[in-house]
Each structure stands twice: as C-alpha cells, then as structure tokens.
PDB file of C-alpha atoms in Angstrom:
ATOM      1  CA  MET A 249       0.000   0.000   0.000  1.00 82.00           C
ATOM      2  CA  GLN A 250       1.376   3.394  -0.946  1.00 95.00           C
ATOM      3  CA  HIS A 251       2.222   5.691   1.942  1.00 98.00           C
ATOM      4  CA  THR A 252       4.076   8.911   2.716  1.00 98.00           C
ATOM      5  CA  LEU A 253       7.309   9.292   4.658  1.00 98.00           C
ATOM      6  CA  VAL A 254       8.453  12.787   5.678  1.00 98.00           C
ATOM      7  CA  MET A 255      12.212  13.158   6.085  1.00 98.00           C
ATOM      8  CA  THR A 256      14.639  15.955   6.936  1.00 97.00           C
ATOM      9  CA  GLY A 257      18.372  15.991   6.279  1.00 95.00           C
ATOM     10  CA  VAL A 258      18.420  14.236   2.893  1.00 95.00           C
ATOM     11  CA  SER A 259      20.467  16.635   0.791  1.00 90.00           C
ATOM     12  CA  SER A 260      23.758  14.862   1.463  1.00 88.00           C
ATOM     13  CA  GLY A 261      25.599  12.459   3.745  1.00 91.00           C
ATOM     14  CA  ILE A 262      23.808   9.816   5.777  1.00 95.00           C
ATOM     15  CA  GLY A 263      20.347  11.097   4.918  1.00 96.00           C
ATOM     16  CA  ARG A 264      20.938  11.027   1.186  1.00 95.00           C
ATOM     17  CA  VAL A 265      22.135   7.414   1.315  1.00 96.00           C
ATOM     18  CA  ALA A 266      19.235   6.420   3.572  1.00 97.00           C
ATOM     19  CA  ALA A 267      16.702   8.080   1.259  1.00 97.00           C
ATOM     20  CA  GLU A 268      18.091   6.205  -1.741  1.00 96.00           C
ATOM     21  CA  GLN A 269      17.967   2.935   0.171  1.00 97.00           C
ATOM     22  CA  ILE A 270      14.392   3.531   1.339  1.00 98.00           C
ATOM     23  CA  LEU A 271      13.158   4.282  -2.172  1.00 97.00           C
ATOM     24  CA  ARG A 272      14.946   1.297  -3.645  1.00 96.00           C
ATOM     25  CA  ARG A 273      13.764  -1.158  -1.006  1.00 97.00           C
ATOM     26  CA  SER A 274      10.245   0.191  -0.483  1.00 96.00           C
ATOM     27  CA  PRO A 275       8.739   1.081  -3.883  1.00 93.00           C
ATOM     28  CA  HIS A 276       5.398   2.060  -2.346  1.00 96.00           C
ATOM     29  CA  VAL A 277       6.890   5.000  -0.428  1.00 98.00           C
ATOM     30  CA  HIS A 278       6.178   8.587  -1.407  1.00 98.00           C
ATOM     31  CA  LEU A 279       9.188  10.348   0.087  1.00 98.00           C
ATOM     32  CA  LEU A 280       8.482  13.943   1.070  1.00 97.00           C
ATOM     33  CA  VAL A 281      11.806  15.639   1.767  1.00 97.00           C
ATOM     34  CA  VAL A 282      12.054  18.765   3.902  1.00 96.00           C
ATOM     35  CA  THR A 283      14.796  21.094   2.670  1.00 93.00           C
ATOM     36  CA  ARG A 284      15.814  24.687   3.153  1.00 88.00           C
ATOM     37  CA  GLY A 285      14.189  27.028   0.645  1.00 77.00           C
ATOM     38  CA  SER A 286      14.186  25.933  -2.975  1.00 70.00           C
ATOM     39  CA  SER A 287      17.312  23.815  -2.477  1.00 69.00           C
ATOM     40  CA  GLY A 288      15.166  20.686  -2.332  1.00 65.00           C
ATOM     41  CA  THR A 289      14.188  20.835  -5.979  1.00 79.00           C
ATOM     42  CA  ARG A 290      17.373  19.198  -7.244  1.00 84.00           C
ATOM     43  CA  PRO A 291      17.674  16.495  -4.512  1.00 85.00           C
ATOM     44  CA  ALA A 292      13.999  15.601  -4.966  1.00 88.00           C
ATOM     45  CA  ALA A 293      14.461  15.337  -8.738  1.00 88.00           C
ATOM     46  CA  ASN A 294      17.575  13.201  -8.365  1.00 90.00           C
ATOM     47  CA  LEU A 295      15.956  10.907  -5.814  1.00 94.00           C
ATOM     48  CA  GLY A 296      12.871  10.610  -8.008  1.00 92.00           C
ATOM     49  CA  ALA A 297      14.870   9.447 -11.015  1.00 89.00           C
ATOM     50  CA  GLY A 298      13.733   6.042 -12.181  1.00 83.00           C
ATOM     51  CA  GLY A 299      10.105   6.603 -11.314  1.00 90.00           C
ATOM     52  CA  HIS A 300      10.309   6.946  -7.522  1.00 94.00           C
ATOM     53  CA  ALA A 301       7.637   9.113  -5.895  1.00 97.00           C
ATOM     54  CA  VAL A 302       9.484  12.061  -4.348  1.00 97.00           C
ATOM     55  CA  SER A 303       8.435  15.618  -3.608  1.00 95.00           C
ATOM     56  CA  HIS A 304       9.717  18.338  -1.307  1.00 94.00           C
ATOM     57  CA  VAL A 305       8.536  21.042   1.050  1.00 96.00           C
ATOM     58  CA  PRO A 306      10.701  24.044   1.992  1.00 95.00           C
ATOM     59  CA  ALA A 307      11.497  24.798   5.628  1.00 96.00           C
ATOM     60  CA  ASP A 308      14.199  26.547   7.607  1.00 97.00           C
ATOM     61  CA  LEU A 309      14.590  24.283  10.640  1.00 97.00           C
ATOM     62  CA  GLY A 310      16.105  27.163  12.566  1.00 97.00           C
ATOM     63  CA  SER A 311      12.744  28.970  12.463  1.00 98.00           C
ATOM     64  CA  LEU A 312       9.727  27.557  14.274  1.00 98.00           C
ATOM     65  CA  GLU A 313       7.382  29.604  12.114  1.00 98.00           C
ATOM     66  CA  SER A 314       8.920  28.064   9.013  1.00 97.00           C
ATOM     67  CA  VAL A 315       8.557  24.564  10.472  1.00 98.00           C
ATOM     68  CA  ARG A 316       4.958  25.307  11.401  1.00 98.00           C
ATOM     69  CA  ALA A 317       4.198  26.492   7.851  1.00 98.00           C
ATOM     70  CA  ALA A 318       5.822  23.382   6.346  1.00 98.00           C
ATOM     71  CA  ALA A 319       3.828  21.069   8.617  1.00 98.00           C
ATOM     72  CA  ALA A 320       0.616  22.911   7.756  1.00 98.00           C
ATOM     73  CA  GLY A 321       1.372  22.448   4.060  1.00 98.00           C
ATOM     74  CA  ILE A 322       1.932  18.723   4.559  1.00 98.00           C
ATOM     75  CA  ARG A 323      -1.332  18.404   6.468  1.00 98.00           C
ATOM     76  CA  ASP A 324      -3.202  20.207   3.705  1.00 98.00           C
ATOM     77  CA  ARG A 325      -1.752  17.935   1.021  1.00 98.00           C
ATOM     78  CA  LEU A 326      -2.675  14.860   3.047  1.00 98.00           C
ATOM     79  CA  ASP A 327      -6.208  16.143   3.644  1.00 98.00           C
ATOM     80  CA  ARG A 328      -6.719  16.904  -0.053  1.00 98.00           C
ATOM     81  CA  GLY A 329      -5.571  13.432  -1.034  1.00 97.00           C
ATOM     82  CA  GLU A 330      -2.495  14.710  -2.867  1.00 97.00           C
ATOM     83  CA  LEU A 331      -0.348  12.471  -0.694  1.00 98.00           C
ATOM     84  CA  PRO A 332      -1.000   8.879   0.370  1.00 98.00           C
ATOM     85  CA  PRO A 333      -1.466   8.156   4.110  1.00 98.00           C
ATOM     86  CA  LEU A 334       1.367   9.327   6.350  1.00 98.00           C
ATOM     87  CA  ARG A 335       3.261   6.465   7.963  1.00 98.00           C
ATOM     88  CA  GLY A 336       6.434   8.065   9.252  1.00 98.00           C
ATOM     89  CA  PHE A 337       8.616  11.023  10.110  1.00 98.00           C
ATOM     90  CA  VAL A 338      12.427  10.895  10.063  1.00 98.00           C
ATOM     91  CA  GLY A 339      14.170  13.807  11.784  1.00 98.00           C
ATOM     92  CA  ASN A 340      17.686  13.328  10.473  1.00 98.00           C
ATOM     93  CA  ALA A 341      18.781  16.946  10.061  1.00 96.00           C
ATOM     94  CA  GLY A 342      21.085  18.309  12.716  1.00 95.00           C
ATOM     95  CA  THR A 343      23.513  21.139  13.312  1.00 96.00           C
ATOM     96  CA  GLN A 344      26.494  22.056  15.460  1.00 95.00           C
ATOM     97  CA  TYR A 345      27.877  25.562  15.966  1.00 96.00           C
ATOM     98  CA  ALA A 346      31.306  26.826  16.944  1.00 94.00           C
ATOM     99  CA  ASN A 347      29.804  28.602  19.961  1.00 97.00           C
ATOM    100  CA  ALA A 348      26.750  28.572  22.206  1.00 98.00           C
ATOM    101  CA  LEU A 349      25.734  32.114  21.340  1.00 98.00           C
ATOM    102  CA  THR A 350      23.964  31.675  18.001  1.00 98.00           C
ATOM    103  CA  GLU A 351      20.351  32.750  18.370  1.00 98.00           C
ATOM    104  CA  GLY A 352      17.538  32.015  15.939  1.00 97.00           C
ATOM    105  CA  PRO A 353      14.577  34.240  15.034  1.00 97.00           C
ATOM    106  CA  ASP A 354      12.441  32.786  17.838  1.00 97.00           C
ATOM    107  CA  GLY A 355      14.951  33.790  20.510  1.00 98.00           C
ATOM    108  CA  PHE A 356      16.221  30.253  21.167  1.00 98.00           C
ATOM    109  CA  GLU A 357      19.784  28.955  20.842  1.00 98.00           C
ATOM    110  CA  SER A 358      20.123  27.588  17.335  1.00 98.00           C
ATOM    111  CA  THR A 359      21.527  24.127  18.142  1.00 98.00           C
ATOM    112  CA  PHE A 360      18.613  23.465  20.478  1.00 98.00           C
ATOM    113  CA  THR A 361      16.158  24.853  17.930  1.00 98.00           C
ATOM    114  CA  VAL A 362      17.252  22.648  15.028  1.00 98.00           C
ATOM    115  CA  ASN A 363      18.111  19.464  16.920  1.00 98.00           C
ATOM    116  CA  VAL A 364      15.256  19.477  19.428  1.00 98.00           C
ATOM    117  CA  LEU A 365      12.474  22.003  18.871  1.00 98.00           C
ATOM    118  CA  ALA A 366      12.085  21.593  15.099  1.00 98.00           C
ATOM    119  CA  ASN A 367      11.760  17.825  15.444  1.00 98.00           C
ATOM    120  CA  HIS A 368       9.280  18.149  18.280  1.00 98.00           C
ATOM    121  CA  LEU A 369       7.139  20.631  16.384  1.00 98.00           C
ATOM    122  CA  PHE A 370       6.999  18.377  13.323  1.00 98.00           C
ATOM    123  CA  VAL A 371       6.052  15.391  15.480  1.00 98.00           C
ATOM    124  CA  ARG A 372       3.302  17.241  17.311  1.00 98.00           C
ATOM    125  CA  LEU A 373       1.806  18.880  14.225  1.00 98.00           C
ATOM    126  CA  LEU A 374       1.810  15.685  12.176  1.00 98.00           C
ATOM    127  CA  GLN A 375       0.945  13.108  14.830  1.00 97.00           C
ATOM    128  CA  ASP A 376      -2.818  13.264  14.239  1.00 97.00           C
ATOM    129  CA  ARG A 377      -2.218  12.602  10.541  1.00 98.00           C
ATOM    130  CA  LEU A 378      -0.029   9.548  11.149  1.00 98.00           C
ATOM    131  CA  ALA A 379      -1.805   6.356  10.091  1.00 97.00           C
ATOM    132  CA  PRO A 380      -0.778   3.373  12.270  1.00 97.00           C
ATOM    133  CA  PRO A 381       1.394   1.453  12.074  1.00 97.00           C
ATOM    134  CA  ALA A 382       3.696   4.446  11.895  1.00 98.00           C
ATOM    135  CA  ARG A 383       7.230   5.176  13.030  1.00 98.00           C
ATOM    136  CA  ILE A 384       9.073   8.301  14.126  1.00 98.00           C
ATOM    137  CA  VAL A 385      12.873   8.106  13.896  1.00 98.00           C
ATOM    138  CA  LEU A 386      15.064  10.869  15.309  1.00 98.00           C
ATOM    139  CA  THR A 387      18.809  10.904  14.765  1.00 98.00           C
ATOM    140  CA  ALA A 388      20.663  10.938  18.079  1.00 98.00           C
ATOM    141  CA  SER A 389      24.390  10.703  18.814  1.00 96.00           C
ATOM    142  CA  ASP A 390      26.641   8.641  21.045  1.00 94.00           C
ATOM    143  CA  THR A 391      28.251  11.904  22.145  1.00 95.00           C
ATOM    144  CA  HIS A 392      25.509  11.903  24.787  1.00 96.00           C
ATOM    145  CA  PHE A 393      27.549   9.298  26.700  1.00 95.00           C
ATOM    146  CA  GLY A 394      30.254  11.886  27.297  1.00 91.00           C
ATOM    147  CA  ASP A 395      33.193   9.464  27.457  1.00 87.00           C
ATOM    148  CA  PHE A 396      36.264   8.841  25.310  1.00 81.00           C
ATOM    149  CA  ARG A 397      35.014   5.476  24.110  1.00 76.00           C
ATOM    150  CA  HIS A 398      32.028   7.078  22.393  1.00 79.00           C
ATOM    151  CA  ASN A 399      33.407  10.422  21.208  1.00 72.00           C
ATOM    152  CA  LEU A 400      37.187   9.914  20.956  1.00 68.00           C
ATOM    153  CA  GLY A 401      37.653  13.009  23.099  1.00 73.00           C
ATOM    154  CA  MET A 402      36.446  15.282  20.298  1.00 77.00           C
ATOM    155  CA  VAL A 403      33.108  16.342  21.795  1.00 88.00           C
ATOM    156  CA  PRO A 404      32.513  17.228  25.455  1.00 94.00           C
ATOM    157  CA  GLY A 405      29.778  15.293  27.204  1.00 96.00           C
ATOM    158  CA  PRO A 406      26.360  16.797  27.840  1.00 98.00           C
ATOM    159  CA  VAL A 407      25.812  19.213  30.704  1.00 98.00           C
ATOM    160  CA  TRP A 408      22.165  19.051  31.632  1.00 98.00           C
ATOM    161  CA  LYS A 409      20.407  22.104  33.009  1.00 98.00           C
ATOM    162  CA  SER A 410      16.856  23.347  33.172  1.00 98.00           C
ATOM    163  CA  PRO A 411      15.334  23.336  29.661  1.00 98.00           C
ATOM    164  CA  ASP A 412      14.642  27.048  30.101  1.00 98.00           C
ATOM    165  CA  VAL A 413      18.413  27.546  30.351  1.00 98.00           C
ATOM    166  CA  LEU A 414      19.404  25.045  27.652  1.00 98.00           C
ATOM    167  CA  ALA A 415      17.076  26.642  25.118  1.00 98.00           C
ATOM    168  CA  ARG A 416      18.783  30.031  25.407  1.00 98.00           C
ATOM    169  CA  THR A 417      22.196  31.277  24.362  1.00 98.00           C
ATOM    170  CA  GLY A 418      25.019  31.299  26.874  1.00 98.00           C
ATOM    171  CA  ALA A 419      23.930  28.121  28.666  1.00 98.00           C
ATOM    172  CA  PHE A 420      27.492  26.819  29.069  1.00 98.00           C
ATOM    173  CA  PRO A 421      30.756  28.297  30.409  1.00 97.00           C
ATOM    174  CA  GLU A 422      32.748  30.411  27.949  1.00 98.00           C
ATOM    175  CA  PRO A 423      29.836  30.349  25.491  1.00 98.00           C
ATOM    176  CA  GLU A 424      31.880  32.001  22.734  1.00 98.00           C
ATOM    177  CA  THR A 425      34.119  28.917  22.409  1.00 97.00           C
ATOM    178  CA  THR A 426      33.967  25.826  20.236  1.00 94.00           C
ATOM    179  CA  THR A 427      33.882  23.713  23.401  1.00 95.00           C
ATOM    180  CA  ALA A 428      30.631  25.381  24.442  1.00 97.00           C
ATOM    181  CA  GLY A 429      29.189  24.850  20.967  1.00 97.00           C
ATOM    182  CA  ARG A 430      30.034  21.162  21.057  1.00 95.00           C
ATOM    183  CA  THR A 431      28.612  20.855  24.556  1.00 97.00           C
ATOM    184  CA  ALA A 432      25.382  22.363  23.261  1.00 98.00           C
ATOM    185  CA  TYR A 433      25.392  19.683  20.558  1.00 97.00           C
ATOM    186  CA  SER A 434      25.898  16.673  22.851  1.00 97.00           C
ATOM    187  CA  THR A 435      23.339  18.061  25.296  1.00 98.00           C
ATOM    188  CA  SER A 436      20.796  18.530  22.517  1.00 98.00           C
ATOM    189  CA  LYS A 437      21.271  14.899  21.484  1.00 98.00           C
ATOM    190  CA  LEU A 438      20.652  13.777  25.063  1.00 98.00           C
ATOM    191  CA  ALA A 439      17.446  15.826  24.902  1.00 98.00           C
ATOM    192  CA  VAL A 440      16.428  13.944  21.741  1.00 98.00           C
ATOM    193  CA  ILE A 441      16.648  10.625  23.601  1.00 98.00           C
ATOM    194  CA  HIS A 442      14.671  12.040  26.515  1.00 98.00           C
ATOM    195  CA  LEU A 443      11.920  13.123  24.109  1.00 98.00           C
ATOM    196  CA  VAL A 444      11.822   9.728  22.389  1.00 98.00           C
ATOM    197  CA  HIS A 445      11.170   8.137  25.795  1.00 98.00           C
ATOM    198  CA  GLU A 446       8.388  10.637  26.396  1.00 98.00           C
ATOM    199  CA  TYR A 447       6.875  10.067  22.944  1.00 98.00           C
ATOM    200  CA  ALA A 448       6.729   6.352  23.724  1.00 98.00           C
ATOM    201  CA  ARG A 449       4.627   7.187  26.790  1.00 98.00           C
ATOM    202  CA  ARG A 450       2.375   9.815  25.224  1.00 98.00           C
ATOM    203  CA  LEU A 451       1.788   9.093  21.536  1.00 97.00           C
ATOM    204  CA  PRO A 452      -1.208   6.972  20.496  1.00 96.00           C
ATOM    205  CA  ALA A 453      -0.886   3.218  20.140  1.00 96.00           C
ATOM    206  CA  GLY A 454       0.523   2.196  16.791  1.00 97.00           C
ATOM    207  CA  ILE A 455       2.921   5.135  16.556  1.00 98.00           C
ATOM    208  CA  ASP A 456       6.431   4.123  17.605  1.00 98.00           C
ATOM    209  CA  ALA A 457       9.307   6.488  18.320  1.00 98.00           C
ATOM    210  CA  VAL A 458      12.955   5.462  18.033  1.00 98.00           C
ATOM    211  CA  ALA A 459      16.281   7.253  18.531  1.00 98.00           C
ATOM    212  CA  HIS A 460      19.009   6.199  16.093  1.00 98.00           C
ATOM    213  CA  ASN A 461      22.714   6.709  16.652  1.00 97.00           C
ATOM    214  CA  PRO A 462      24.692   6.487  13.392  1.00 95.00           C
ATOM    215  CA  GLY A 463      28.008   6.531  15.261  1.00 91.00           C
ATOM    216  CA  PHE A 464      30.891   8.799  14.339  1.00 82.00           C
ATOM    217  CA  VAL A 465      30.567   9.424  10.599  1.00 75.00           C
ATOM    218  CA  PRO A 466      33.415  11.574   9.223  1.00 68.00           C
ATOM    219  CA  GLY A 467      32.891  13.770   6.211  1.00 58.00           C
ATOM    220  CA  THR A 468      29.290  14.816   6.779  1.00 55.00           C
ATOM    221  CA  GLY A 469      28.089  18.419   6.755  1.00 50.00           C
ATOM    222  CA  LEU A 470      27.752  18.594  10.539  1.00 49.00           C
ATOM    223  CA  ALA A 471      30.837  20.822  10.868  1.00 47.00           C
ATOM    224  CA  ARG A 472      29.654  23.344   8.279  1.00 49.00           C
ATOM    225  CA  ASN A 473      29.373  26.034  10.990  1.00 50.00           C
ATOM    226  CA  ALA A 474      32.834  25.323  12.441  1.00 47.00           C
ATOM    227  CA  GLY A 475      36.003  27.277  11.722  1.00 52.00           C
ATOM    228  CA  PRO A 476      38.114  26.601   8.623  1.00 52.00           C
ATOM    229  CA  VAL A 477      40.687  24.400  10.417  1.00 42.00           C
ATOM    230  CA  ALA A 478      38.003  22.195  11.966  1.00 47.00           C
ATOM    231  CA  ARG A 479      36.134  21.933   8.659  1.00 47.00           C
ATOM    232  CA  PHE A 480      39.323  20.878   6.879  1.00 46.00           C
ATOM    233  CA  ALA A 481      40.044  18.213   9.508  1.00 44.00           C
ATOM    234  CA  VAL A 482      36.514  16.826   9.375  1.00 52.00           C
ATOM    235  CA  ARG A 483      36.410  16.682   5.586  1.00 54.00           C
ATOM    236  CA  ARG A 484      39.972  15.654   4.724  1.00 49.00           C
ATOM    237  CA  ILE A 485      41.632  14.003   7.705  1.00 43.00           C
ATOM    238  CA  LEU A 486      38.988  12.348   9.882  1.00 49.00           C
ATOM    239  CA  PRO A 487      37.415  10.341   7.001  1.00 52.00           C
ATOM    240  CA  VAL A 488      40.437   8.037   7.278  1.00 48.00           C
ATOM    241  CA  LEU A 489      38.923   6.859  10.576  1.00 49.00           C
ATOM    242  CA  ALA A 490      36.076   5.299   8.593  1.00 51.00           C
ATOM    243  CA  LEU A 491      38.556   2.560   7.744  1.00 47.00           C
ATOM    244  CA  THR A 492      38.859   1.707  11.451  1.00 48.00           C
ATOM    245  CA  PRO A 493      36.378   0.373  14.050  1.00 51.00           C
ATOM    246  CA  PHE A 494      36.205   3.859  15.580  1.00 56.00           C
ATOM    247  CA  ALA A 495      34.024   5.289  12.810  1.00 62.00           C
ATOM    248  CA  THR A 496      31.343   4.403  10.280  1.00 80.00           C
ATOM    249  CA  GLY A 497      31.328   5.290   6.594  1.00 84.00           C
ATOM    250  CA  ARG A 498      28.449   7.305   5.162  1.00 89.00           C
ATOM    251  CA  THR A 499      27.168   4.439   3.023  1.00 93.00           C
ATOM    252  CA  THR A 500      27.043   2.030   5.951  1.00 93.00           C
ATOM    253  CA  ALA A 501      25.519   4.609   8.279  1.00 95.00           C
ATOM    254  CA  GLY A 502      22.861   5.500   5.703  1.00 96.00           C
ATOM    255  CA  ARG A 503      21.981   1.854   5.266  1.00 97.00           C
ATOM    256  CA  HIS A 504      21.641   1.449   9.036  1.00 97.00           C
ATOM    257  CA  LEU A 505      19.266   4.428   9.189  1.00 98.00           C
ATOM    258  CA  ALA A 506      17.162   2.983   6.368  1.00 98.00           C
ATOM    259  CA  ASP A 507      17.008  -0.343   8.227  1.00 98.00           C
ATOM    260  CA  VAL A 508      15.550   1.403  11.276  1.00 98.00           C
ATOM    261  CA  VAL A 509      13.051   3.419   9.242  1.00 98.00           C
ATOM    262  CA  LEU A 510      11.856   0.381   7.280  1.00 98.00           C
ATOM    263  CA  GLY A 511      11.681  -1.873  10.334  1.00 97.00           C
ATOM    264  CA  THR A 512      14.399  -4.251   9.155  1.00 97.00           C
ATOM    265  CA  THR A 513      16.190  -3.511  12.417  1.00 97.00           C
ATOM    266  CA  ARG A 514      14.055  -4.538  15.361  1.00 95.00           C
ATOM    267  CA  ALA A 515      13.480  -1.412  17.425  1.00 97.00           C
ATOM    268  CA  PRO A 516      10.772  -1.424  20.104  1.00 97.00           C
ATOM    269  CA  ASN A 517       8.869   1.748  20.874  1.00 98.00           C
ATOM    270  CA  GLY A 518      11.064   4.174  22.811  1.00 98.00           C
ATOM    271  CA  SER A 519      14.289   2.337  22.042  1.00 98.00           C
ATOM    272  CA  TYR A 520      17.772   3.577  21.212  1.00 98.00           C
ATOM    273  CA  VAL A 521      19.372   1.943  18.197  1.00 98.00           C
ATOM    274  CA  ASP A 522      23.147   2.001  18.140  1.00 97.00           C
ATOM    275  CA  ARG A 523      23.971   1.760  14.438  1.00 95.00           C
ATOM    276  CA  ARG A 524      22.183  -1.506  13.605  1.00 94.00           C
ATOM    277  CA  ARG A 525      20.821  -2.900  16.861  1.00 96.00           C
ATOM    278  CA  ALA A 526      18.778  -1.760  19.838  1.00 98.00           C
ATOM    279  CA  ALA A 527      20.957  -1.025  22.852  1.00 98.00           C
ATOM    280  CA  ARG A 528      21.005   0.858  26.131  1.00 97.00           C
ATOM    281  CA  SER A 529      21.704   4.544  25.880  1.00 98.00           C
ATOM    282  CA  ALA A 530      23.650   6.288  28.653  1.00 98.00           C
ATOM    283  CA  ALA A 531      22.366   5.809  32.203  1.00 97.00           C
ATOM    284  CA  GLU A 532      21.755   9.563  32.387  1.00 97.00           C
ATOM    285  CA  SER A 533      19.263   9.338  29.534  1.00 98.00           C
ATOM    286  CA  TYR A 534      16.747   7.390  31.652  1.00 98.00           C
ATOM    287  CA  ASP A 535      15.162   9.987  33.891  1.00 98.00           C
ATOM    288  CA  PRO A 536      11.335  10.199  33.788  1.00 98.00           C
ATOM    289  CA  GLY A 537      11.285  13.352  35.900  1.00 98.00           C
ATOM    290  CA  ARG A 538      13.700  15.149  33.613  1.00 98.00           C
ATOM    291  CA  GLU A 539      11.826  13.885  30.549  1.00 98.00           C
ATOM    292  CA  ALA A 540       8.504  15.199  31.845  1.00 98.00           C
ATOM    293  CA  GLU A 541      10.120  18.572  32.577  1.00 98.00           C
ATOM    294  CA  LEU A 542      11.569  18.696  29.078  1.00 98.00           C
ATOM    295  CA  TRP A 543       8.197  17.792  27.548  1.00 98.00           C
ATOM    296  CA  GLU A 544       6.478  20.622  29.383  1.00 98.00           C
ATOM    297  CA  ALA A 545       9.161  23.074  28.293  1.00 98.00           C
ATOM    298  CA  VAL A 546       9.257  22.168  24.591  1.00 98.00           C
ATOM    299  CA  GLU A 547       5.456  22.227  24.474  1.00 98.00           C
ATOM    300  CA  ARG A 548       5.620  25.749  25.839  1.00 98.00           C
ATOM    301  CA  PHE A 549       8.463  26.823  23.538  1.00 98.00           C
ATOM    302  CA  THR A 550       6.722  25.566  20.394  1.00 98.00           C
ATOM    303  CA  ALA A 551       3.223  26.764  21.263  1.00 96.00           C
ATOM    304  CA  ASP A 552       1.448  28.836  18.639  1.00 79.00           C
ATOM    305  CA  ARG A 553       0.719  31.961  20.643  1.00 55.00           C
ATOM    306  CA  GLY A 554      -2.515  32.444  18.743  1.00 43.00           C
ATOM    307  CA  ARG A 555      -3.882  29.053  19.740  1.00 44.00           C
ATOM    308  CA  GLY A 556      -1.833  28.167  22.811  1.00 41.00           C
ATOM    309  CA  ARG A 557      -0.703  24.831  21.377  1.00 51.00           C
ATOM    310  CA  PRO A 558       1.699  23.466  18.720  1.00 65.00           C
TER     311      PRO A 558
END
C-alpha cells in the first residue's frame, strides 16, 4: 500500500544514502523531503529518477514559524488526497555551531532549535495525521555518553540544566568557544533521547518512536558552521577513521538508518538503536522526571501563541 514518509536531512551524507535505500527497497513510499528554501528541488528530482515518488517542502529548521508552515502544508496535502497516508517522520537533520551564542529568530539557541524544537514541532503537528502502524525516527548521537570510548575526546559530554536555560544562548561556560558549541550539541542529542522516551509514553498506540545513533561518521556536513581548520580536519583528515572500528562510513551509516526506518532492524517503541541494533543509551538518559520537565518546556516553547498549542 502506498504511503508517505516525511524526512529531513536528505540533501547529502547519511540522509541522502538512507533516502536512496528507502526508495529502492520500499517502492510504495512517497518520500516527502524537507529542505531549506528551494534547495530541495534538485535532490527531490535526483531521488525521483527512475520513477520513484518524491516531492519536497521548503522549511528553515532554525525557524519555528517556518517549520509550522511546512507542517501545515503537509497536512493540507494529506487532507486533499495529494499524498497517500502518512506512515512516518524521520528527523535526520542536525547542526552544530562553533559557539553557544547563536540565536535564531524565535529567541532560542540555534543548536537546540534545530536538533530538538524543530523535530518536536513536526512530530506534534503531524501526529494526528499519522496512520498506524507508523514510526518516528530521530537521529541521536553517542556523544551523549560523554566518554572517550564514544566520542574519541572530540566532543565534550552533555551538561544538563533546566530546559529554560538550555534553550537560550550562553547556557554553558565560555559560550563564545567551540567547546561550548560542542557541549550544546551533545546536550541537545541527550534531549532527543529524553523526548523519544516521552513520545513512547504519550503518543497513540501504533505510533512508535525510536532514537538512532549512526556513530561517528566523518565527512558529513555537521561541521559546516565550524572554523576553517576544523572543517578541513573533518572533511579531509577524519574520514580516514572510517577505515577503522572507531568510525562508520556514510554508506554504511545511511543503510543502518534505512534499516531502522523500514523496520528491518528490530526497534521497540522508545528504544535507542546504536547503528544496527537496539541497545542501552547512557544511564543519564533514563530519567522520567527530567523527561517530563523537558516535555512541558518544549510544548511551551513551540506553542502557537494564537492558539496556545503546537
């Protein structure tokens, strides 16, 4: 049966490989890619080559109003029958800044906006259009463990604080530094896992939520906001690590993501998938009190002031 899958982060890297895999292995999917501005026209056309059903909707994930408009457009297309039933949302897009001072148009710190709030707003605005069985997959990161084994010492571990602090600029010491920016990243990925646990408790039966960790994947666009030296290292030097057990190549990581989305990898509701199998996330990530507090905060942050709800 034909169905729709909404996916962010497909222009390159892991997401592009995963999208190609999904279309090849699931011919009944209509893939609706979310891209910034008109930049999605070419990726959608390339992915649709060979007769695959692909379309795109523009959205700036750093702007909640833009995300809200994109979700409204998707809902309208579903309601008019222009799209087959919605069976999934994949929040693969992510960002990392070289500081913790970058503020978006809504007044929130940009890492938190893109990695946490944009995903949450899409989930909440599309959840009543999801036709069970449906699956939500959000890309997490093993940087949330905060130890050398998982991040090779390149990314500081998360530093959890009140969501009202985390959502604003300057949440971490020396916020103008790259260290603070990377701390904001790992903390945002811990928040993603917290939200997946909360989705598993709150979303209707038949809608599963899963966090997927692709592992360390050199050569992606994650460092696009870093300085020139860091960008050079990520693009030219670190890819060599993909030949070792410490990293995963883009093709393999994309295939793992597709496996989770398509259900080839067994992933119970609320689970954390480490590359290709369900596993335990960090002990810190299991905290129902913290998860409930985060839920309340992101609901408040993403509320449409005109209606008092997402």
